[in-house]
Backbone as ProteinMPNN parsed JSONL, in Angstrom:
{"seq_chain_A": "XXXXXXXXXXXXXXXXXXXXXXXXXXXXXXXXXXXXXXXXXXXXXXXXXXXXXXXXXXXXXXXXXXXXXXXXXXXXXXXXXXXXXXXXXXXXXXXXXXXXXXXXXXXXXXXXXXXXXXXXXXXXXXXXXXXXXXXXXXXXXXXXXXXXXXXXXXXXXXXXXXXXXXXXXXXXXXXXXXXXX", "coords_chain_A": {"N_chain_A": [[2.009, -16.726, -3.238], [-0.423, -17.672, -3.387], [-2.907, -20.906, -2.601], [-1.611, -20.795, 0.045], [-2.335, -20.389, 3.191], [-2.87, -17.811, 4.809], [-3.256, -15.578, 6.831], [-3.155, -12.027, 6.916], [-3.034, -9.238, 9.027], [-3.883, -6.397, 9.285], [-3.731, -4.214, 11.198], [-0.815, -3.392, 11.596], [0.17, -2.924, 9.403], [-0.699, -0.456, 9.739], [0.183, 0.992, 11.53], [2.832, 3.576, 13.343], [6.122, 2.545, 12.975], [8.529, 1.119, 15.194], [11.42, 2.877, 16.513], [14.335, 1.44, 14.013], [13.032, -1.05, 13.554], [12.057, -3.548, 11.491], [9.228, -2.865, 8.018], [6.807, -4.096, 7.959], [5.227, -5.481, 6.094], [7.299, -6.929, 5.608], [8.003, -8.185, 8.312], [6.475, -10.212, 8.703], [6.383, -12.234, 6.21], [8.724, -12.933, 7.397], [7.899, -14.148, 9.765], [6.773, -16.133, 8.908], [8.81, -17.908, 7.892], [9.468, -16.98, 5.218], [11.068, -13.989, 2.63], [10.276, -10.823, 2.524], [9.796, -8.247, 0.996], [10.595, -4.802, -0.763], [10.31, -2.866, -3.876], [10.866, 0.305, -4.827], [9.241, 1.565, -7.578], [8.688, 4.339, -7.931], [8.114, 8.127, -6.74], [6.97, 10.748, -6.573], [5.565, 13.753, -7.759], [1.829, 13.848, -8.963], [-1.112, 13.384, -11.237], [-3.78, 12.633, -9.786], [-5.369, 9.318, -10.618], [-8.813, 8.912, -10.906], [-10.222, 6.958, -9.366], [-9.092, 7.509, -7.204], [-9.125, 9.938, -6.842], [-11.907, 9.934, -6.157], [-11.612, 8.6, -3.899], [-10.215, 10.083, -2.015], [-11.564, 12.503, -2.197], [-10.939, 14.888, -4.091], [-10.317, 17.261, -6.618], [-10.727, 17.289, -10.302], [-7.723, 17.287, -12.153], [-6.764, 18.113, -9.887], [-3.971, 17.77, -8.258], [-1.702, 14.804, -6.212], [0.748, 12.856, -3.944], [2.434, 10.577, -4.738], [3.094, 7.212, -4.289], [4.608, 4.481, -5.491], [5.602, 1.041, -5.538], [6.89, -2.373, -5.719], [6.076, -5.266, -4.568], [7.584, -7.53, -2.756], [8.454, -11.042, -2.576], [9.877, -13.768, -1.162], [11.884, -12.889, -3.106], [10.371, -12.652, -5.705], [8.169, -10.853, -7.112], [4.24, -10.358, -5.671], [2.9, -8.401, -5.585], [1.088, -4.464, -6.588], [1.709, -1.956, -4.649], [0.623, 1.042, -4.535], [0.729, 4.479, -2.863], [-1.47, 6.919, -2.073], [-1.266, 10.393, -1.555], [-2.973, 13.088, -0.707], [-1.534, 16.702, -1.6], [-1.516, 18.562, 0.431], [-0.837, 16.85, 2.335], [1.37, 15.903, 1.779], [3.183, 16.659, 0.282], [6.715, 18.153, -0.398], [6.924, 16.703, 1.485], [9.82, 14.003, 2.383], [8.402, 12.093, 1.268], [7.59, 12.429, -1.242], [9.748, 12.094, -2.49], [11.991, 10.062, -4.258], [13.112, 7.694, -2.413], [13.765, 5.438, -0.049], [11.589, 5.975, 3.043], [12.797, 6.189, 6.437], [11.289, 4.225, 8.435], [8.677, 4.264, 7.137], [5.654, 5.477, 5.31], [3.478, 5.653, 7.373], [4.775, 6.223, 10.054], [6.011, 8.522, 8.936], [4.032, 10.0, 8.655], [2.638, 10.174, 11.059], [4.824, 11.529, 12.652], [4.214, 13.776, 11.169], [1.826, 14.855, 11.868], [-0.216, 13.67, 11.575], [-2.557, 10.901, 11.99], [-3.552, 7.774, 11.156], [-7.412, 6.462, 11.823], [-9.813, 5.856, 11.574], [-10.543, 2.954, 8.684], [-10.876, 2.538, 5.737], [-11.539, -0.387, 3.326], [-11.815, -2.151, -0.066], [-12.585, -3.882, -2.43], [-11.849, -5.087, -5.384], [-12.486, -6.956, -8.417], [-10.366, -7.664, -11.591], [-9.37, -7.284, -15.163], [-5.907, -7.426, -15.584], [-3.65, -4.57, -16.823], [-1.342, -3.518, -18.96], [0.763, -2.574, -17.884], [0.736, -3.775, -15.099], [0.692, -6.255, -15.537], [3.145, -6.997, -16.796], [4.508, -5.999, -14.258], [4.404, -8.248, -12.654], [4.418, -10.174, -13.763], [2.298, -11.848, -14.973], [0.062, -13.285, -17.75], [-1.164, -12.086, -20.739], [-4.38, -10.769, -20.249], [-4.661, -12.057, -17.499], [-6.753, -12.14, -14.495], [-6.498, -9.685, -11.928], [-6.716, -9.374, -8.601], [-7.977, -5.764, -6.927], [-7.683, -3.614, -4.454], [-8.945, -1.308, -2.723], [-7.572, 0.884, -0.18], [-8.732, 2.862, 1.721], [-7.488, 5.658, 4.17], [-8.443, 7.498, 7.361], [-7.901, 10.684, 9.129], [-9.24, 11.133, 12.682], [-10.695, 13.087, 12.905], [-12.061, 13.333, 10.063], [-10.747, 13.495, 8.036], [-9.606, 12.27, 4.64], [-6.555, 10.804, 4.603], [-4.849, 8.715, 2.981], [-5.019, 6.652, 0.561], [-4.175, 3.996, -0.582], [-3.635, 1.897, -3.415], [-4.037, -1.665, -3.917], [-2.694, -4.313, -6.28], [-2.836, -7.057, -6.97], [-2.677, -10.829, -7.952], [-5.084, -12.747, -9.819], [-5.264, -15.535, -8.307], [-5.091, -15.284, -5.308], [-5.953, -15.439, -2.091], [-7.566, -14.162, 0.222], [-7.986, -12.85, 3.277], [-8.477, -10.88, 5.615], [-7.506, -9.873, 8.746], [-9.058, -7.267, 11.467], [-8.259, -4.961, 14.05], [-7.67, -4.778, 17.75], [-4.941, -5.6, 17.872], [-1.565, -5.912, 17.233], [-1.628, -2.834, 17.428]], "CA_chain_A": [[1.074, -17.388, -2.013], [-1.883, -18.746, -4.515], [-2.58, -22.42, -2.394], [-0.733, -20.977, 1.312], [-2.95, -19.724, 4.469], [-1.889, -16.426, 5.191], [-4.1, -14.618, 7.524], [-3.051, -10.878, 7.011], [-3.33, -8.093, 10.056], [-4.045, -5.039, 8.941], [-3.257, -3.23, 12.025], [0.811, -3.43, 11.934], [0.491, -1.673, 8.434], [-1.567, 0.846, 10.168], [0.576, 2.015, 13.39], [4.059, 4.188, 13.507], [7.187, 1.301, 12.879], [9.417, 1.612, 16.292], [12.84, 3.34, 15.324], [15.219, 0.256, 14.445], [12.398, -2.434, 13.23], [12.009, -3.625, 9.737], [8.476, -2.87, 7.512], [5.458, -4.629, 8.453], [5.264, -6.465, 5.256], [9.024, -7.848, 5.846], [7.983, -9.058, 9.472], [5.263, -10.894, 8.455], [6.703, -12.887, 5.623], [9.795, -13.536, 8.444], [7.377, -14.5, 10.27], [6.489, -17.469, 8.248], [9.407, -18.297, 7.62], [9.966, -16.618, 3.617], [11.427, -13.412, 2.755], [9.529, -9.985, 2.46], [10.892, -6.852, 0.387], [9.598, -4.286, -1.88], [11.493, -1.869, -4.166], [10.192, 1.655, -5.373], [9.329, 2.306, -8.387], [7.989, 5.974, -8.238], [8.301, 8.541, -5.884], [6.624, 12.378, -6.417], [3.492, 14.734, -7.788], [1.09, 12.78, -10.565], [-2.427, 13.574, -11.345], [-4.571, 11.974, -9.467], [-6.163, 8.651, -11.208], [-10.086, 8.92, -11.169], [-10.549, 6.454, -8.5], [-8.352, 7.979, -6.251], [-9.875, 11.83, -6.688], [-13.338, 10.277, -6.161], [-11.583, 8.414, -2.34], [-9.855, 11.687, -1.562], [-12.116, 13.561, -2.8], [-10.077, 15.438, -4.952], [-10.668, 17.405, -8.157], [-10.442, 16.825, -11.368], [-6.639, 17.845, -12.313], [-5.96, 17.586, -8.575], [-2.523, 16.713, -8.028], [-1.117, 13.986, -5.167], [2.116, 12.53, -4.237], [2.212, 8.958, -5.521], [4.847, 6.814, -3.875], [4.408, 2.917, -6.237], [6.278, -0.125, -5.032], [6.482, -3.667, -6.133], [6.158, -5.832, -3.567], [8.502, -8.917, -3.413], [7.708, -12.43, -1.438], [10.983, -14.088, -1.846], [12.263, -12.234, -4.855], [9.162, -13.158, -6.764], [6.409, -9.612, -7.253], [3.448, -10.662, -5.296], [1.479, -7.214, -5.599], [1.838, -3.451, -7.079], [1.291, -1.49, -4.312], [0.667, 2.637, -4.799], [0.077, 5.388, -2.226], [-1.676, 8.631, -2.823], [-1.546, 11.451, -0.456], [-3.312, 15.07, -0.995], [-0.643, 17.691, -1.602], [-1.92, 19.314, 1.687], [-0.832, 15.681, 3.235], [2.521, 14.839, 1.52], [4.166, 17.586, -0.113], [7.351, 18.752, -0.018], [8.034, 15.602, 2.496], [10.83, 12.814, 2.131], [7.166, 10.958, 0.519], [7.856, 12.855, -2.955], [10.911, 11.67, -2.789], [12.052, 9.062, -4.779], [14.12, 6.714, -1.758], [12.596, 5.157, 1.075], [11.404, 6.315, 3.679], [13.209, 5.859, 7.343], [9.776, 3.727, 9.103], [7.618, 4.27, 6.355], [4.945, 6.969, 5.295], [2.611, 5.435, 8.505], [5.548, 7.332, 10.696], [6.392, 10.1, 8.79], [2.732, 10.687, 8.498], [2.421, 10.245, 12.549], [5.588, 12.497, 12.723], [3.798, 15.744, 10.979], [0.465, 15.15, 12.699], [-1.516, 12.947, 10.769], [-2.353, 9.676, 12.372], [-5.019, 7.13, 10.788], [-8.183, 6.274, 12.957], [-10.63, 5.065, 10.331], [-9.57, 2.565, 7.592], [-12.195, 1.298, 4.518], [-10.942, -1.318, 2.079], [-12.77, -1.961, -0.932], [-12.18, -5.176, -3.341], [-12.771, -5.534, -7.04], [-11.048, -8.339, -9.628], [-10.43, -6.625, -13.111], [-8.556, -8.094, -15.904], [-4.694, -6.653, -15.402], [-3.625, -3.985, -17.622], [-0.276, -4.289, -19.387], [2.054, -2.136, -16.969], [0.228, -4.97, -13.989], [1.061, -8.107, -16.251], [5.11, -7.345, -17.097], [5.158, -5.811, -13.572], [3.672, -8.836, -11.561], [4.461, -10.99, -14.884], [1.38, -12.327, -15.561], [-0.096, -13.09, -19.04], [-1.958, -11.187, -20.988], [-5.797, -11.423, -19.957], [-5.201, -12.383, -16.907], [-7.293, -11.129, -13.868], [-6.313, -9.112, -10.57], [-7.541, -8.373, -7.364], [-7.486, -4.418, -6.651], [-7.861, -3.648, -2.931], [-8.457, 0.367, -2.123], [-7.559, 1.221, 1.344], [-9.003, 4.992, 2.479], [-7.248, 5.933, 5.346], [-8.528, 9.2, 7.572], [-7.584, 11.033, 10.386], [-9.959, 10.868, 13.528], [-11.453, 14.747, 12.148], [-12.226, 12.655, 9.04], [-9.776, 13.579, 6.813], [-8.147, 11.667, 3.744], [-4.802, 11.259, 4.701], [-4.187, 8.157, 2.294], [-5.263, 6.036, -0.216], [-3.773, 3.261, -1.238], [-4.256, 0.683, -4.249], [-2.88, -2.767, -4.182], [-3.369, -4.689, -7.362], [-2.462, -8.551, -6.583], [-3.032, -11.399, -9.131], [-6.384, -13.075, -8.834], [-5.36, -15.833, -7.382], [-4.565, -15.097, -3.792], [-7.219, -15.813, -1.044], [-7.129, -12.813, 1.116], [-8.051, -12.934, 4.68], [-7.858, -9.64, 7.191], [-8.259, -9.319, 10.298], [-8.859, -6.359, 12.123], [-8.401, -5.144, 15.402], [-6.436, -3.617, 18.216], [-4.073, -6.882, 18.146], [-0.726, -5.269, 16.882], [-1.914, -2.13, 17.162]], "C_chain_A": [[-0.043, -17.793, -2.118], [-1.387, -20.251, -3.184], [-2.097, -22.045, -0.365], [-1.845, -20.556, 1.699], [-2.345, -19.173, 4.968], [-3.555, -15.757, 5.526], [-3.665, -13.263, 7.694], [-3.123, -10.204, 8.576], [-2.76, -7.25, 9.785], [-3.064, -4.249, 9.445], [-1.825, -2.291, 12.279], [0.93, -2.531, 10.897], [0.144, -0.603, 8.678], [-0.866, 1.562, 11.063], [2.297, 2.219, 12.46], [5.131, 2.368, 13.519], [7.951, 2.079, 14.206], [11.536, 2.038, 15.585], [14.335, 1.24, 15.027], [14.675, -0.967, 13.668], [12.188, -1.916, 11.64], [10.458, -2.843, 9.381], [7.829, -4.419, 7.939], [5.063, -5.515, 7.825], [6.735, -7.634, 5.598], [8.799, -9.162, 7.003], [7.068, -10.023, 9.354], [5.616, -11.734, 7.464], [8.13, -13.561, 6.551], [8.987, -14.533, 9.117], [6.489, -16.145, 10.237], [7.199, -17.955, 7.392], [10.46, -17.627, 5.881], [10.27, -14.871, 3.891], [11.114, -12.11, 1.757], [10.132, -8.599, 1.392], [9.77, -6.307, -0.543], [10.954, -3.227, -3.224], [10.601, -0.724, -4.95], [10.277, 1.658, -6.838], [9.096, 3.517, -9.114], [7.86, 6.14, -7.166], [8.243, 10.401, -6.294], [5.137, 12.623, -7.015], [3.235, 13.23, -9.08], [-0.697, 13.235, -9.975], [-3.027, 12.68, -11.063], [-5.613, 10.896, -10.696], [-7.875, 9.0, -10.581], [-10.79, 8.301, -9.687], [-10.015, 7.003, -7.007], [-9.187, 9.678, -5.952], [-10.936, 11.352, -6.27], [-12.736, 9.514, -4.135], [-11.396, 9.364, -1.423], [-10.67, 12.656, -1.128], [-12.015, 15.13, -3.383], [-10.704, 16.579, -6.372], [-10.096, 17.188, -9.189], [-8.995, 17.751, -11.544], [-6.034, 18.049, -10.772], [-4.538, 16.963, -8.431], [-2.292, 15.939, -6.634], [0.253, 14.153, -5.155], [1.951, 11.002, -4.196], [3.615, 7.699, -4.858], [4.108, 5.178, -4.489], [5.867, 2.421, -6.11], [5.584, -1.473, -6.041], [6.866, -4.657, -5.035], [6.448, -7.068, -3.29], [8.082, -10.164, -2.341], [8.775, -13.133, -2.077], [11.478, -14.167, -3.101], [11.359, -12.433, -5.734], [7.938, -11.728, -6.141], [5.513, -10.65, -7.121], [2.565, -9.629, -5.506], [2.584, -5.942, -6.011], [0.718, -2.574, -5.701], [1.276, 0.546, -4.033], [-0.227, 3.274, -3.762], [-0.03, 6.222, -2.859], [-1.731, 9.232, -1.717], [-2.112, 12.783, -1.043], [-1.66, 15.832, -0.869], [-0.434, 18.283, -0.331], [-1.11, 18.147, 2.933], [1.068, 15.928, 3.109], [3.755, 15.424, 1.277], [5.419, 18.234, 0.324], [7.881, 18.251, 1.271], [9.098, 14.321, 1.876], [9.498, 11.676, 1.224], [7.343, 11.047, -1.232], [8.982, 12.923, -3.658], [11.158, 10.943, -3.193], [13.449, 7.981, -3.674], [13.679, 6.232, -0.75], [12.858, 5.832, 1.963], [11.198, 5.798, 5.357], [11.614, 5.08, 8.32], [8.763, 3.336, 8.231], [6.881, 4.959, 6.509], [4.022, 6.695, 6.752], [3.512, 6.322, 9.318], [5.864, 8.242, 10.706], [4.959, 10.592, 8.723], [2.113, 11.415, 10.157], [3.338, 11.331, 13.064], [4.985, 14.076, 12.223], [2.292, 15.985, 11.22], [-0.708, 14.477, 12.157], [-1.448, 11.325, 11.308], [-3.98, 9.2, 12.002], [-5.881, 6.308, 11.33], [-9.233, 5.347, 11.939], [-10.151, 4.407, 8.583], [-11.204, 2.235, 6.953], [-11.307, 0.805, 3.656], [-11.87, -1.37, 1.399], [-11.827, -2.946, -1.825], [-12.567, -5.318, -3.998], [-12.015, -6.254, -6.942], [-11.267, -7.533, -10.882], [-9.386, -7.513, -14.01], [-6.945, -6.733, -15.781], [-4.417, -5.629, -16.78], [-1.93, -4.091, -17.854], [1.185, -4.211, -18.51], [1.306, -3.367, -15.454], [0.964, -6.276, -14.709], [2.772, -7.728, -16.47], [5.32, -6.926, -15.376], [5.444, -7.403, -12.393], [3.488, -10.245, -12.184], [3.31, -11.927, -15.053], [0.928, -12.397, -17.104], [-0.551, -12.117, -19.146], [-3.295, -11.487, -21.091], [-5.64, -11.991, -18.832], [-5.747, -11.699, -15.469], [-6.629, -11.197, -12.259], [-7.417, -8.287, -9.67], [-7.071, -6.868, -6.875], [-7.938, -4.347, -4.928], [-7.433, -2.136, -2.552], [-8.736, 0.239, -0.819], [-7.504, 2.915, 1.82], [-8.62, 5.08, 3.8], [-7.917, 7.634, 6.096], [-8.59, 9.287, 8.802], [-8.658, 10.874, 11.051], [-11.39, 12.076, 13.157], [-12.243, 13.608, 10.499], [-11.923, 13.1, 7.567], [-9.158, 12.898, 6.59], [-6.622, 11.458, 3.798], [-4.542, 10.624, 3.317], [-4.931, 7.586, 1.334], [-4.76, 5.241, -1.058], [-4.121, 1.978, -2.333], [-3.368, -0.258, -4.134], [-3.629, -3.737, -5.344], [-2.225, -6.036, -6.991], [-2.736, -9.328, -8.403], [-4.108, -12.175, -8.39], [-6.267, -13.835, -8.252], [-5.249, -16.126, -5.986], [-5.84, -15.174, -3.505], [-6.559, -14.604, -0.257], [-8.019, -13.105, 2.544], [-7.825, -11.636, 5.708], [-8.58, -9.027, 7.779], [-8.167, -8.084, 11.104], [-9.41, -5.647, 13.631], [-7.552, -4.522, 16.197], [-5.128, -4.203, 18.013], [-3.212, -6.008, 16.995], [-0.73, -3.826, 16.746], [-1.047, -1.323, 18.253]], "O_chain_A": [[-0.715, -18.244, -1.19], [-0.246, -20.598, -2.878], [-2.254, -22.956, 0.447], [-2.625, -20.244, 0.798], [-1.353, -19.546, 5.595], [-4.546, -15.557, 4.823], [-3.732, -13.023, 8.9], [-3.338, -11.099, 9.393], [-1.548, -7.051, 9.863], [-2.078, -3.739, 8.914], [-1.649, -1.187, 12.794], [1.563, -1.488, 11.059], [0.531, 0.347, 7.998], [-1.227, 2.691, 11.396], [2.802, 1.569, 11.544], [4.739, 1.318, 14.028], [8.004, 3.305, 14.309], [12.345, 1.647, 14.743], [14.819, 0.392, 15.776], [15.434, -1.803, 13.179], [12.154, -0.881, 10.976], [10.147, -2.093, 10.307], [8.373, -5.504, 8.145], [4.533, -6.465, 8.401], [6.846, -8.851, 5.743], [9.095, -10.355, 6.926], [7.051, -10.778, 10.327], [4.85, -12.654, 7.752], [8.482, -14.709, 6.282], [9.33, -15.714, 9.072], [5.922, -16.877, 11.049], [6.782, -18.408, 6.326], [11.643, -17.795, 5.584], [9.914, -14.342, 4.944], [11.465, -12.098, 0.577], [11.336, -8.36, 1.488], [8.711, -6.782, -0.952], [12.179, -3.124, -3.165], [9.656, -1.073, -5.657], [11.395, 1.754, -7.345], [9.203, 3.774, -10.313], [7.602, 5.25, -6.356], [9.223, 11.145, -6.297], [4.063, 12.041, -6.866], [3.859, 12.329, -9.64], [-1.224, 13.34, -8.867], [-3.05, 11.727, -11.841], [-6.407, 11.419, -11.478], [-7.802, 9.469, -9.445], [-11.633, 8.905, -9.024], [-10.582, 6.846, -5.926], [-9.635, 10.212, -4.937], [-11.51, 12.289, -5.716], [-13.407, 9.903, -3.179], [-12.027, 9.574, -0.387], [-10.629, 13.399, -0.147], [-12.71, 16.13, -3.2], [-11.749, 16.243, -6.928], [-8.907, 16.872, -9.154], [-9.051, 18.905, -11.117], [-4.817, 18.129, -10.611], [-4.218, 15.778, -8.512], [-2.805, 16.584, -5.719], [0.936, 14.957, -5.789], [1.163, 10.464, -3.419], [4.81, 7.622, -5.143], [3.106, 4.766, -3.903], [6.918, 2.994, -6.396], [4.548, -1.619, -6.691], [8.046, -4.753, -4.695], [5.564, -7.882, -3.558], [7.368, -9.96, -1.359], [8.805, -13.222, -3.305], [11.527, -15.085, -3.92], [11.822, -12.33, -6.87], [7.202, -11.687, -5.155], [5.533, -11.642, -7.85], [1.379, -9.937, -5.621], [3.814, -5.907, -5.98], [-0.512, -2.534, -5.692], [2.07, 1.079, -3.258], [-1.412, 2.992, -3.587], [0.638, 6.582, -3.828], [-2.262, 8.642, -0.776], [-1.477, 13.402, -1.896], [-0.799, 15.439, -0.081], [0.712, 18.527, 0.046], [-0.855, 18.466, 4.094], [1.841, 16.079, 4.055], [4.883, 15.123, 1.669], [5.358, 18.884, 1.368], [8.74, 18.759, 1.993], [8.863, 13.86, 0.759], [9.813, 10.624, 0.667], [7.271, 10.19, -2.114], [9.293, 13.415, -4.742], [10.45, 10.141, -2.584], [14.519, 7.637, -4.177], [12.759, 6.979, -0.417], [13.954, 6.378, 2.086], [10.172, 5.261, 5.775], [10.954, 5.961, 8.872], [8.059, 2.34, 8.394], [6.855, 5.466, 7.631], [3.843, 7.762, 7.338], [3.024, 7.452, 9.361], [6.092, 8.981, 11.664], [4.844, 11.817, 8.75], [1.525, 12.463, 10.424], [2.842, 12.11, 13.877], [5.226, 15.17, 12.732], [1.657, 16.988, 10.894], [-1.899, 14.745, 12.313], [-0.468, 10.614, 11.087], [-5.061, 9.726, 12.268], [-5.397, 5.188, 11.488], [-9.138, 4.13, 11.78], [-9.654, 5.029, 7.645], [-12.246, 1.859, 7.489], [-10.36, 1.47, 3.237], [-12.907, -0.831, 1.787], [-10.605, -2.831, -1.918], [-13.728, -5.72, -3.934], [-11.149, -6.479, -6.097], [-12.265, -6.846, -11.095], [-8.669, -8.365, -13.484], [-7.026, -5.509, -15.883], [-5.015, -5.955, -17.805], [-1.258, -4.687, -17.013], [2.137, -4.979, -18.373], [2.319, -3.516, -14.77], [1.723, -7.082, -14.171], [3.531, -8.628, -16.11], [6.328, -7.473, -14.927], [6.374, -7.564, -11.602], [2.853, -11.185, -11.706], [3.706, -13.051, -15.363], [1.438, -11.521, -17.803], [-0.605, -11.236, -18.288], [-3.617, -12.366, -21.89], [-6.578, -12.78, -18.716], [-5.184, -10.635, -15.21], [-6.347, -12.188, -11.586], [-8.26, -7.393, -9.751], [-5.92, -6.721, -6.465], [-8.573, -5.271, -4.421], [-6.324, -1.71, -2.23], [-9.722, -0.288, -0.305], [-6.64, 3.742, 2.11], [-9.374, 4.597, 4.645], [-7.858, 8.695, 5.475], [-9.079, 8.467, 9.579], [-9.519, 10.4, 10.309], [-12.607, 11.896, 13.168], [-13.47, 13.585, 10.592], [-12.516, 13.082, 6.488], [-8.266, 12.475, 7.324], [-5.748, 11.941, 3.08], [-4.131, 11.357, 2.417], [-5.909, 8.322, 1.208], [-4.777, 5.537, -2.253], [-4.913, 1.116, -1.953], [-2.156, -0.049, -4.191], [-4.847, -3.919, -5.368], [-1.018, -5.896, -6.796], [-2.895, -8.79, -9.499], [-4.256, -12.352, -7.181], [-6.92, -13.68, -7.22], [-5.33, -17.288, -5.59], [-6.759, -15.041, -4.313], [-5.383, -14.25, -0.178], [-8.922, -13.915, 2.334], [-6.904, -11.633, 6.525], [-9.533, -8.248, 7.732], [-7.019, -7.832, 11.469], [-10.517, -5.738, 14.161], [-6.703, -3.771, 15.719], [-4.163, -3.441, 17.966], [-3.787, -5.479, 16.044], [0.118, -3.385, 15.971], [-1.106, -0.094, 18.302]]}, "name": "protein", "num_of_chains": 1, "seq": "XXXXXXXXXXXXXXXXXXXXXXXXXXXXXXXXXXXXXXXXXXXXXXXXXXXXXXXXXXXXXXXXXXXXXXXXXXXXXXXXXXXXXXXXXXXXXXXXXXXXXXXXXXXXXXXXXXXXXXXXXXXXXXXXXXXXXXXXXXXXXXXXXXXXXXXXXXXXXXXXXXXXXXXXXXXXXXXXXXXXX"}
């Protein structure tokens, strides 16, 4: 997507999906005449990485449910998207299973009684590690942008920490607000 003027609406990614609607990314890409998709790389329990422990307020060694996806645009990888959920939120749910979740994670979480009302996003840059280079088709030593999105419920309970990793050549503009919710 480098060079494209692409303003992403955050709200549709945080709103539950209507039955029969495709995911927000596929819809966003289609509006631009492109084909969006994703491939599930992993789903299950894991120990939370340090950045996720900090975001979710977890202790060292505490486990989470993680869903790791490779985001595609016109069948080319453009982003790694890892969603982490506290076990108290997602343990024993379809989020912990290596299969597609109808309506997506946000829809299932809403059904489970978790609605995100506060979102904080933090963007940083780093050099891609070996796995990121492999998944994203980057040369060794390539820079990436990492967007950490923390979603909390109305009472301030962290319900998801998502870490999105993308080639640094992308230009990110996010519009927040009520539109699309």
